[in-house]
Short mmCIF file of C-alpha atoms in Angstrom, two decimals:
data_model
loop_
_atom_site.label_atom_id
_atom_site.label_comp_id
_atom_site.label_asym_id
_atom_site.label_seq_id
_atom_site.Cartn_x
_atom_site.Cartn_y
_atom_site.Cartn_z
CA MET A 221 107.86 92.86 113.93
CA ASP A 222 106.29 90.61 111.34
CA ARG A 223 102.78 91.09 110.00
CA GLN A 224 101.17 88.66 112.43
CA ALA A 225 102.75 90.45 115.40
CA TYR A 226 101.62 93.79 114.00
CA ASP A 227 98.08 92.50 113.51
CA ARG A 228 98.03 91.48 117.22
CA TYR A 229 99.27 95.00 118.15
CA LEU A 230 96.64 96.59 115.89
CA ALA A 231 93.88 94.45 117.41
CA MET A 232 94.93 95.76 120.85
CA PHE A 233 94.74 99.33 119.50
CA ASN A 234 91.35 98.80 117.95
CA ALA A 235 90.12 97.25 121.25
CA ARG A 236 91.47 100.27 123.23
CA ASP A 237 93.94 98.09 125.20
CA TYR A 238 96.32 100.96 125.93
CA ASP A 239 98.49 98.89 128.30
CA GLY A 240 98.76 96.20 125.65
CA ILE A 241 99.87 98.58 122.92
CA LEU A 242 102.27 100.36 125.24
CA SER A 243 103.90 97.01 126.10
CA HIS A 244 105.20 97.11 122.52
CA PHE A 245 107.03 100.38 123.18
CA ALA A 246 110.53 100.73 124.62
CA ASP A 247 111.02 102.49 127.94
CA ARG A 248 112.15 105.59 125.99
CA PHE A 249 110.04 106.32 122.90
CA GLU A 250 108.52 109.05 120.79
CA LEU A 251 105.06 108.94 119.23
CA HIS A 252 104.56 111.71 116.65
CA PHE A 253 100.97 112.44 115.73
CA ALA A 254 99.22 115.57 114.35
CA GLY A 255 102.16 117.80 115.31
CA TYR A 256 102.36 116.43 118.82
CA VAL A 257 105.11 114.29 120.29
CA PHE A 258 104.27 111.94 123.19
CA ARG A 259 107.13 110.44 125.20
CA THR A 260 105.47 108.78 128.19
CA PRO A 261 102.77 106.18 128.62
CA GLU A 262 100.75 108.72 130.59
CA GLU A 263 100.80 111.21 127.71
CA VAL A 264 99.72 108.50 125.25
CA LYS A 265 96.91 107.26 127.50
CA ARG A 266 95.67 110.81 128.20
CA PHE A 267 95.58 111.64 124.48
CA TYR A 268 93.81 108.47 123.37
CA ALA A 269 91.40 108.48 126.33
CA PHE A 270 90.42 112.04 125.33
CA LEU A 271 90.15 111.27 121.62
CA HIS A 272 88.28 108.01 122.06
CA SER A 273 85.75 109.60 124.42
CA TYR A 274 84.58 111.55 121.33
CA VAL A 275 85.26 109.23 118.42
CA ASP A 276 85.40 105.59 117.58
CA GLU A 277 88.71 105.01 115.78
CA GLN A 278 89.44 101.91 113.71
CA ILE A 279 92.63 101.37 111.73
CA SER A 280 92.92 99.07 108.74
CA VAL A 281 96.18 98.35 106.97
CA SER A 282 96.41 98.78 103.23
CA ARG A 283 100.15 98.05 102.69
CA TYR A 284 102.74 96.71 105.11
CA VAL A 285 106.53 96.34 104.97
CA SER A 286 108.90 95.41 107.79
CA ASP A 287 112.34 94.21 108.68
CA GLY A 288 114.06 93.84 112.05
CA GLU A 289 114.33 97.57 112.67
CA THR A 290 111.47 99.18 110.74
CA VAL A 291 107.75 98.81 110.11
CA ALA A 292 106.22 101.02 107.45
CA LEU A 293 102.61 100.94 106.41
CA GLU A 294 99.79 102.69 104.72
CA ALA A 295 96.55 102.62 106.61
CA VAL A 296 93.09 104.03 106.60
CA VAL A 297 91.96 105.50 109.89
CA LYS A 298 88.20 105.56 110.19
CA LEU A 299 86.79 108.03 112.72
CA THR A 300 83.15 107.96 113.71
CA GLY A 301 81.85 110.77 115.93
CA LYS A 302 80.29 109.34 119.07
CA ARG A 303 79.57 112.86 120.36
CA SER A 304 80.45 116.22 118.85
CA LEU A 305 84.09 117.19 119.20
CA GLU A 306 84.15 120.98 119.17
CA ALA A 307 86.90 123.58 119.17
CA PRO A 308 86.38 124.46 122.89
CA ASP A 309 86.86 120.75 123.78
CA LEU A 310 90.10 120.66 121.83
CA GLU A 311 91.32 123.91 123.35
CA ALA A 312 90.52 122.80 126.90
CA ALA A 313 92.42 119.54 126.40
CA GLY A 314 95.37 121.26 124.66
CA TYR A 315 94.89 119.46 121.31
CA THR A 316 94.08 122.44 119.10
CA ARG A 317 95.86 120.87 116.08
CA LEU A 318 93.10 118.28 115.77
CA VAL A 319 89.97 119.00 113.77
CA THR A 320 86.37 119.06 115.01
CA LEU A 321 84.02 116.19 114.21
CA PRO A 322 80.25 116.22 114.63
CA ALA A 323 78.44 113.35 116.31
CA GLY A 324 77.52 110.73 113.75
CA ALA A 325 80.04 111.96 111.12
CA VAL A 326 82.33 109.39 109.55
CA VAL A 327 85.76 110.31 108.19
CA GLU A 328 88.33 108.05 106.59
CA ILE A 329 91.86 109.41 106.72
CA PRO A 330 94.67 107.80 104.73
CA GLN A 331 97.87 107.71 106.81
CA PHE A 332 101.44 106.60 106.49
CA ILE A 333 102.71 105.12 109.76
CA HIS A 334 106.40 104.48 110.30
CA TYR A 335 107.90 102.68 113.29
CA HIS A 336 111.54 102.46 114.34
CA LEU A 337 112.31 99.32 116.39
CA LYS A 338 115.11 98.46 118.75
CA ASP A 339 115.32 95.03 120.33
CA GLY A 340 111.82 94.36 119.06
CA LYS A 341 110.29 97.41 120.80
CA ILE A 342 109.01 100.62 119.24
CA VAL A 343 111.34 103.55 119.92
CA LYS A 344 109.73 105.98 117.48
CA ALA A 345 106.36 106.03 115.71
CA VAL A 346 105.43 108.67 113.19
CA CYS A 347 101.85 108.99 111.92
CA ALA A 348 101.57 111.20 108.86
CA VAL A 349 98.27 112.18 107.27
CA LEU A 350 98.41 111.75 103.50
CA GLU A 351 95.24 113.77 102.80
CA PRO A 352 93.30 116.22 104.95
CA PRO A 353 90.22 114.72 106.63
CA VAL A 354 86.86 115.50 105.08
CA ALA A 355 83.66 114.91 107.05
#
């Protein structure tokens, strides 16, 4: 996946086009994020629908490297609280490893994102937080 293709993928993510981003994933995949592993489109859509109902999330790429089988990048994930995300909300949804975020708060989280590709499709994505979020 070259940088132009990744930028198209990222534009879909930032636009909340879940079907578009999932079209870049293989039939069998793993998405690792915040200690969770998602393996089906339904799990991914459920997670992001929940998260994005509370926060606006925008990703910008700082550094990007790729070859035919790997994409590795450093990014800044900007979260803006649309409504307060509280511990009971996280517990009810089963996402207790996430942190709370008040409405109106803005957090920028440096991340390392690493993708494994097979036949041009994502088979594994790992999102690692480089620094803890601070509101």
